[in-house]
Amino acid sequence: MCSLSSWIANVYSSFVLFRLESKVAIVTGAASGIGEEAVRLFAENGASVVVADVQDELGQKVVASIGHEKVSYRHCDVRDENQVQETVSYALEKYGSLDIFFSNAGVIGPLTGILDLDIQGFDNTMATNVRGAAATIKHAARAMVDRKICGSIICTTSVAASLGGAGPHAYTTSKHALLGLVRTACHELGKYGIRVNCISPFGVGTPLSCRAYNKEASEVEADTCAVANLKGIVLKARHVAEAALFLASDESAYISGHNLAVDGGFTAKEPSTAKTGIGLTKFLYGHETSNEMIEELNQSVKTTSQFAGIFLDLTTSNETFNYASRSIIFPHLYKF
């Protein structure tokens, strides 16, 4: 005879833990970081999941660690629409349905300032973060409409989708565009019962961000915590995946067109009250400037409430310095 606590645990597992029971999901950018955590969480909650990525070895390791019964790998470069379409077809053939598409693949792109903007890098960022997401929404929605599935499509944006200056130019532009795409897709697909939402994380110490900024995850997390609004907790990829789980599940059945900020209230703060605690690390732009110019910038930032909610603590010696060796508006926030 089982104890009361065991009975409660069994009931809890039956009704709460398996929030995606019998559902089929595709997750792009799923071999590491936020995508990997989402795959694990979706599978834990009963979903069959296609791990879609260009990192084949890592993707196969994710599948092997979870088990081949419910999870499988598919190579998918979202910049290639044919690969996106083939990934959707693969999920339909293997699992018989498509209920959830988590469009999470993305890149940070070039870190240069606008005066030295790498246009080729800009194009690649837009191709991955925007055109790739458009292809995933298109083919996921087609599959859902054809089969009369009231599905959920989720895209990963960023706090940079709501702020200017919280990321590099290409990255910020792509995330603003993606937010607009989610809202217009929500408007069109609502008549089919398809929900389209996005998630905007704060800085996360994922492998992608660590490689981009040549830092350990602990260093990225420390930088993020220094400027975070919500203290006492470190944002992890798992927290973002939990937001995706909510938007994928029936618990959000009447939520569509929403940008769910997983940022500890960072973007909700009054612009004039936010202040960095990290001073200077790396300016993005490659131009030399004088102390007088630095002071002018410092004063203008402190008196301009529309400056992305950030004060810069600008300190330097009497020497001029190169912007490329400093930091403007925490580049570690560019996420994934």
CSV table of C-alpha atoms in Angstrom, one decimal:
chain,number,residue,atom,x,y,z
A,1,MET,CA,0.0,0.0,0.0
A,2,CYS,CA,1.5,3.3,-1.1
A,3,SER,CA,1.9,6.2,1.3
A,4,LEU,CA,-0.1,9.4,1.0
A,5,SER,CA,3.0,11.3,-0.1
A,6,SER,CA,3.6,8.7,-2.9
A,7,TRP,CA,0.0,8.9,-4.0
A,8,ILE,CA,0.2,12.7,-4.2
A,9,ALA,CA,3.5,12.5,-6.1
A,10,ASN,CA,1.9,10.1,-8.6
A,11,VAL,CA,-1.1,12.4,-9.1
A,12,TYR,CA,1.2,15.4,-9.5
A,13,SER,CA,3.2,13.6,-12.1
A,14,SER,CA,0.1,12.6,-14.0
A,15,PHE,CA,-1.4,16.0,-14.2
A,16,VAL,CA,1.5,18.5,-14.0
A,17,LEU,CA,4.8,17.0,-15.1
A,18,PHE,CA,3.5,15.8,-18.5
A,19,ARG,CA,2.3,19.1,-19.8
A,20,LEU,CA,3.1,18.2,-23.4
A,21,GLU,CA,1.9,14.6,-23.4
A,22,SER,CA,1.4,13.2,-26.9
A,23,LYS,CA,2.6,16.4,-28.5
A,24,VAL,CA,5.3,16.7,-31.2
A,25,ALA,CA,7.8,19.5,-31.2
A,26,ILE,CA,10.7,20.8,-33.3
A,27,VAL,CA,13.3,22.9,-31.7
A,28,THR,CA,15.9,24.7,-33.8
A,29,GLY,CA,19.3,25.7,-32.3
A,30,ALA,CA,18.7,22.7,-30.1
A,31,ALA,CA,22.2,21.2,-29.7
A,32,SER,CA,23.3,23.5,-26.9
A,33,GLY,CA,22.2,26.4,-24.7
A,34,ILE,CA,18.5,27.4,-24.5
A,35,GLY,CA,17.5,25.0,-27.3
A,36,GLU,CA,19.1,22.0,-25.6
A,37,GLU,CA,17.4,22.9,-22.3
A,38,ALA,CA,14.1,23.2,-24.1
A,39,VAL,CA,14.5,19.8,-25.7
A,40,ARG,CA,15.1,18.2,-22.4
A,41,LEU,CA,12.2,20.0,-20.7
A,42,PHE,CA,9.8,19.2,-23.5
A,43,ALA,CA,10.8,15.5,-23.5
A,44,GLU,CA,10.5,15.4,-19.7
A,45,ASN,CA,6.9,16.7,-20.1
A,46,GLY,CA,5.9,14.0,-22.6
A,47,ALA,CA,6.6,15.4,-26.0
A,48,SER,CA,8.4,13.8,-28.9
A,49,VAL,CA,11.0,16.2,-30.1
A,50,VAL,CA,13.1,16.8,-33.2
A,51,VAL,CA,16.5,18.3,-32.3
A,52,ALA,CA,17.3,20.5,-35.2
A,53,ASP,CA,20.7,22.2,-35.5
A,54,VAL,CA,23.9,22.5,-37.6
A,55,GLN,CA,26.1,21.1,-34.8
A,56,ASP,CA,25.6,17.5,-35.7
A,57,GLU,CA,27.9,15.9,-33.1
A,58,LEU,CA,26.4,17.9,-30.3
A,59,GLY,CA,22.9,17.3,-31.5
A,60,GLN,CA,23.4,13.5,-31.6
A,61,LYS,CA,24.9,13.7,-28.1
A,62,VAL,CA,21.7,15.4,-26.8
A,63,VAL,CA,19.6,12.7,-28.4
A,64,ALA,CA,21.7,9.9,-27.0
A,65,SER,CA,21.6,11.4,-23.5
A,66,ILE,CA,17.8,11.6,-23.5
A,67,GLY,CA,16.9,8.4,-25.5
A,68,HIS,CA,16.0,7.7,-29.1
A,69,GLU,CA,12.4,6.7,-28.3
A,70,LYS,CA,11.1,10.2,-28.0
A,71,VAL,CA,13.9,12.4,-29.4
A,72,SER,CA,15.6,12.4,-32.8
A,73,TYR,CA,18.2,14.6,-34.6
A,74,ARG,CA,17.9,16.4,-37.9
A,75,HIS,CA,20.5,18.6,-39.5
A,76,CYS,CA,18.9,21.9,-40.2
A,77,ASP,CA,20.4,25.2,-41.3
A,78,VAL,CA,17.5,27.7,-41.0
A,79,ARG,CA,19.0,29.9,-43.7
A,80,ASP,CA,18.1,27.2,-46.2
A,81,GLU,CA,14.3,27.1,-46.6
A,82,ASN,CA,14.5,23.6,-48.1
A,83,GLN,CA,16.2,22.3,-45.0
A,84,VAL,CA,13.5,23.8,-42.8
A,85,GLN,CA,10.7,22.3,-45.0
A,86,GLU,CA,12.5,18.9,-44.9
A,87,THR,CA,12.8,19.1,-41.1
A,88,VAL,CA,9.0,19.7,-40.8
A,89,SER,CA,8.3,16.8,-43.2
A,90,TYR,CA,10.6,14.6,-41.2
A,91,ALA,CA,8.7,15.3,-38.0
A,92,LEU,CA,5.4,14.6,-39.7
A,93,GLU,CA,6.6,11.4,-41.1
A,94,LYS,CA,8.3,10.1,-37.9
A,95,TYR,CA,5.8,11.3,-35.3
A,96,GLY,CA,2.6,11.9,-37.3
A,97,SER,CA,2.0,15.5,-36.2
A,98,LEU,CA,3.5,18.9,-35.4
A,99,ASP,CA,2.1,20.7,-32.4
A,100,ILE,CA,5.0,22.9,-31.3
A,101,PHE,CA,7.7,24.7,-33.2
A,102,PHE,CA,10.3,26.5,-31.1
A,103,SER,CA,12.3,28.7,-33.5
A,104,ASN,CA,15.4,29.2,-31.4
A,105,ALA,CA,18.3,29.2,-33.8
A,106,GLY,CA,20.2,32.5,-33.9
A,107,VAL,CA,23.6,34.2,-34.1
A,108,ILE,CA,25.1,37.2,-32.5
A,109,GLY,CA,26.7,38.6,-35.6
A,110,PRO,CA,29.4,41.3,-36.0
A,111,LEU,CA,30.3,43.4,-32.9
A,112,THR,CA,31.5,46.4,-34.9
A,113,GLY,CA,30.1,49.8,-34.7
A,114,ILE,CA,27.9,51.4,-37.4
A,115,LEU,CA,30.9,53.2,-39.0
A,116,ASP,CA,32.7,50.0,-39.5
A,117,LEU,CA,29.7,47.7,-40.0
A,118,ASP,CA,30.4,44.4,-41.6
A,119,ILE,CA,27.6,44.3,-44.2
A,120,GLN,CA,28.2,40.6,-45.0
A,121,GLY,CA,28.0,39.8,-41.4
A,122,PHE,CA,24.9,41.9,-41.1
A,123,ASP,CA,23.3,40.0,-43.9
A,124,ASN,CA,24.2,36.7,-42.4
A,125,THR,CA,22.7,37.8,-39.0
A,126,MET,CA,19.5,38.8,-40.7
A,127,ALA,CA,19.4,35.6,-42.8
A,128,THR,CA,19.6,33.5,-39.7
A,129,ASN,CA,17.7,35.4,-37.1
A,130,VAL,CA,14.9,36.8,-39.3
A,131,ARG,CA,14.6,35.0,-42.6
A,132,GLY,CA,15.3,31.7,-40.9
A,133,ALA,CA,12.6,32.4,-38.4
A,134,ALA,CA,10.2,33.4,-41.2
A,135,ALA,CA,10.9,30.1,-42.9
A,136,THR,CA,10.2,28.1,-39.7
A,137,ILE,CA,7.0,30.0,-39.1
A,138,LYS,CA,5.9,29.5,-42.7
A,139,HIS,CA,6.4,25.7,-42.8
A,140,ALA,CA,5.3,25.0,-39.3
A,141,ALA,CA,2.1,27.0,-39.9
A,142,ARG,CA,1.5,25.2,-43.2
A,143,ALA,CA,1.7,21.8,-41.5
A,144,MET,CA,-0.6,22.9,-38.7
A,145,VAL,CA,-3.2,24.5,-41.1
A,146,ASP,CA,-3.2,21.4,-43.4
A,147,ARG,CA,-3.9,19.1,-40.4
A,148,LYS,CA,-6.2,21.5,-38.5
A,149,ILE,CA,-3.8,21.5,-35.6
A,150,CYS,CA,-4.2,24.4,-33.1
A,151,GLY,CA,-0.4,24.6,-32.5
A,152,SER,CA,2.1,26.8,-30.8
A,153,ILE,CA,4.9,28.6,-32.6
A,154,ILE,CA,7.5,30.2,-30.3
A,155,CYS,CA,10.5,32.4,-31.3
A,156,THR,CA,13.5,33.5,-29.2
A,157,THR,CA,14.1,37.2,-29.4
A,158,SER,CA,16.0,39.2,-26.8
A,159,VAL,CA,15.9,42.2,-24.5
A,160,ALA,CA,17.5,43.8,-27.6
A,161,ALA,CA,14.1,43.5,-29.3
A,162,SER,CA,12.8,46.2,-27.0
A,163,LEU,CA,15.9,48.5,-26.4
A,164,GLY,CA,18.3,50.4,-28.6
A,165,GLY,CA,21.9,49.9,-27.5
A,166,ALA,CA,21.5,46.6,-25.7
A,167,GLY,CA,23.2,44.7,-28.4
A,168,PRO,CA,25.3,45.0,-31.6
A,169,HIS,CA,23.6,46.7,-34.6
A,170,ALA,CA,22.9,43.6,-36.7
A,171,TYR,CA,21.7,41.6,-33.7
A,172,THR,CA,19.5,44.4,-32.4
A,173,THR,CA,18.0,45.0,-35.8
A,174,SER,CA,17.3,41.3,-36.3
A,175,LYS,CA,15.5,41.0,-32.9
A,176,HIS,CA,13.4,44.1,-33.5
A,177,ALA,CA,12.4,42.6,-36.9
A,178,LEU,CA,11.7,39.2,-35.4
A,179,LEU,CA,9.4,40.8,-32.8
A,180,GLY,CA,7.4,42.4,-35.6
A,181,LEU,CA,7.3,39.1,-37.5
A,182,VAL,CA,5.8,37.3,-34.5
A,183,ARG,CA,3.1,39.9,-34.1
A,184,THR,CA,2.1,39.9,-37.8
A,185,ALA,CA,2.1,36.1,-37.9
A,186,CYS,CA,0.0,36.0,-34.8
A,187,HIS,CA,-2.5,38.3,-36.5
A,188,GLU,CA,-2.7,36.1,-39.6
A,189,LEU,CA,-2.7,32.7,-38.0
A,190,GLY,CA,-5.1,33.3,-35.2
A,191,LYS,CA,-8.1,32.3,-37.4
A,192,TYR,CA,-6.6,28.8,-37.6
A,193,GLY,CA,-6.2,28.5,-33.9
A,194,ILE,CA,-2.4,28.8,-34.1
A,195,ARG,CA,-0.7,30.8,-31.4
A,196,VAL,CA,2.6,32.7,-32.1
A,197,ASN,CA,4.6,34.1,-29.3
A,198,CYS,CA,8.2,35.0,-28.5
A,199,ILE,CA,10.5,35.0,-25.5
A,200,SER,CA,13.0,37.8,-24.7
A,201,PRO,CA,15.8,36.7,-22.4
A,202,PHE,CA,18.3,38.8,-20.6
A,203,GLY,CA,22.0,37.7,-20.7
A,204,VAL,CA,22.5,34.0,-20.5
A,205,GLY,CA,25.9,32.2,-20.2
A,206,THR,CA,25.4,29.8,-23.1
A,207,PRO,CA,28.1,28.3,-25.3
A,208,LEU,CA,27.3,30.8,-28.0
A,209,SER,CA,27.7,33.9,-25.9
A,210,CYS,CA,30.8,32.5,-24.2
A,211,ARG,CA,32.5,31.9,-27.6
A,212,ALA,CA,31.5,35.3,-28.9
A,213,TYR,CA,33.0,37.2,-25.9
A,214,ASN,CA,35.7,34.7,-25.1
A,215,LYS,CA,34.5,34.3,-21.5
A,216,GLU,CA,33.5,31.5,-19.2
A,217,ALA,CA,29.9,31.0,-18.4
A,218,SER,CA,30.5,32.2,-14.9
A,219,GLU,CA,32.0,35.4,-16.2
A,220,VAL,CA,29.1,36.1,-18.5
A,221,GLU,CA,26.7,35.4,-15.6
A,222,ALA,CA,28.7,37.7,-13.2
A,223,ASP,CA,28.5,40.5,-15.8
A,224,THR,CA,24.8,40.0,-16.2
A,225,CYS,CA,24.1,39.9,-12.5
A,226,ALA,CA,26.0,43.1,-12.0
A,227,VAL,CA,23.6,45.1,-14.1
A,228,ALA,CA,20.4,43.0,-13.5
A,229,ASN,CA,17.3,44.4,-12.0
A,230,LEU,CA,16.4,41.2,-10.2
A,231,LYS,CA,19.0,40.2,-7.6
A,232,GLY,CA,19.6,37.0,-5.8
A,233,ILE,CA,19.2,34.7,-8.8
A,234,VAL,CA,21.4,33.9,-11.8
A,235,LEU,CA,19.5,33.6,-15.1
A,236,LYS,CA,20.1,30.2,-16.7
A,237,ALA,CA,19.1,28.6,-20.0
A,238,ARG,CA,16.7,26.4,-18.1
A,239,HIS,CA,14.7,29.5,-17.0
A,240,VAL,CA,14.2,30.5,-20.6
A,241,ALA,CA,13.3,26.9,-21.5
A,242,GLU,CA,10.6,26.9,-18.8
A,243,ALA,CA,9.1,30.0,-20.4
A,244,ALA,CA,9.1,28.1,-23.7
A,245,LEU,CA,7.4,25.2,-22.0
A,246,PHE,CA,4.6,27.5,-20.7
A,247,LEU,CA,4.0,28.9,-24.2
A,248,ALA,CA,4.1,25.5,-25.7
A,249,SER,CA,1.6,24.0,-23.3
A,250,ASP,CA,-2.2,24.3,-23.0
A,251,GLU,CA,-1.6,26.5,-19.9
A,252,SER,CA,-1.1,29.4,-22.4
A,253,ALA,CA,-4.1,28.4,-24.6
A,254,TYR,CA,-5.3,32.0,-25.0
A,255,ILE,CA,-2.0,33.7,-25.2
A,256,SER,CA,-0.8,34.8,-28.6
A,257,GLY,CA,1.2,37.7,-30.0
A,258,HIS,CA,2.9,38.0,-26.6
A,259,ASN,CA,6.6,38.9,-26.0
A,260,LEU,CA,7.4,37.1,-22.7
A,261,ALA,CA,10.4,38.9,-21.2
A,262,VAL,CA,12.6,36.6,-19.1
A,263,ASP,CA,14.7,39.5,-17.9
A,264,GLY,CA,14.0,40.0,-14.2
A,265,GLY,CA,12.2,43.3,-15.0
A,266,PHE,CA,15.2,44.8,-16.7
A,267,THR,CA,13.2,46.3,-19.6
A,268,ALA,CA,10.4,47.4,-17.3
A,269,LYS,CA,12.6,49.8,-15.4
A,270,GLU,CA,12.4,53.5,-15.9
A,271,PRO,CA,15.3,54.4,-18.3
A,272,SER,CA,16.6,57.1,-16.0
A,273,THR,CA,17.0,54.8,-13.0
A,274,ALA,CA,19.0,52.0,-14.6
A,275,LYS,CA,22.7,52.1,-13.8
A,276,THR,CA,25.5,49.7,-14.7
A,277,GLY,CA,27.7,48.3,-12.0
A,278,ILE,CA,30.5,47.2,-14.2
A,279,GLY,CA,31.9,50.4,-15.6
A,280,LEU,CA,33.9,50.0,-18.8
A,281,THR,CA,34.9,46.7,-20.4
A,282,LYS,CA,34.8,47.0,-24.1
A,283,PHE,CA,33.6,49.7,-26.4
A,284,LEU,CA,32.1,48.3,-29.6
A,285,TYR,CA,33.3,51.1,-31.8
A,286,GLY,CA,36.7,51.6,-33.2
A,287,HIS,CA,37.3,55.3,-33.0
A,288,GLU,CA,39.7,57.2,-30.7
A,289,THR,CA,38.2,59.8,-28.5
A,290,SER,CA,39.4,62.3,-25.9
A,291,ASN,CA,38.6,62.7,-22.2
A,292,GLU,CA,36.4,65.8,-23.1
A,293,MET,CA,34.4,63.7,-25.5
A,294,ILE,CA,34.0,61.0,-22.9
A,295,GLU,CA,32.8,63.5,-20.3
A,296,GLU,CA,30.4,64.9,-22.9
A,297,LEU,CA,29.0,61.5,-23.6
A,298,ASN,CA,28.8,60.7,-19.9
A,299,GLN,CA,26.8,63.8,-19.2
A,300,SER,CA,24.5,63.3,-22.2
A,301,VAL,CA,23.8,59.8,-21.1
A,302,LYS,CA,22.9,60.9,-17.6
A,303,THR,CA,20.5,63.5,-18.8
A,304,THR,CA,18.8,61.5,-21.6
A,305,SER,CA,16.2,59.2,-20.3
A,306,GLN,CA,15.7,57.5,-23.6
A,307,PHE,CA,19.2,56.1,-23.7
A,308,ALA,CA,18.2,52.4,-23.4
A,309,GLY,CA,17.9,52.7,-19.7
A,310,ILE,CA,21.6,52.8,-19.0
A,311,PHE,CA,24.1,55.1,-17.3
A,312,LEU,CA,27.6,54.6,-18.3
A,313,ASP,CA,30.2,54.9,-15.6
A,314,LEU,CA,32.9,56.4,-17.8
A,315,THR,CA,36.4,56.7,-16.3
A,316,THR,CA,39.7,56.9,-18.1
A,317,SER,CA,43.2,58.3,-17.9
A,318,ASN,CA,44.3,61.4,-19.7
A,319,GLU,CA,45.2,59.3,-22.7
A,320,THR,CA,42.9,58.8,-25.6
A,321,PHE,CA,41.5,55.3,-25.9
A,322,ASN,CA,40.2,53.2,-28.7
A,323,TYR,CA,36.5,52.3,-28.5
A,324,ALA,CA,37.3,48.8,-29.7
A,325,SER,CA,39.0,48.1,-26.4
A,326,ARG,CA,36.1,49.1,-24.2
A,327,SER,CA,32.4,48.3,-23.7
A,328,ILE,CA,29.3,50.2,-24.5
A,329,ILE,CA,26.1,48.8,-23.1
A,330,PHE,CA,27.1,45.3,-22.0
A,331,PRO,CA,27.8,43.3,-25.1
A,332,HIS,CA,27.5,40.1,-22.9
A,333,LEU,CA,23.7,40.6,-23.1
A,334,TYR,CA,23.6,39.4,-26.7
A,335,LYS,CA,22.6,36.0,-25.4
A,336,PHE,CA,21.8,32.5,-26.7
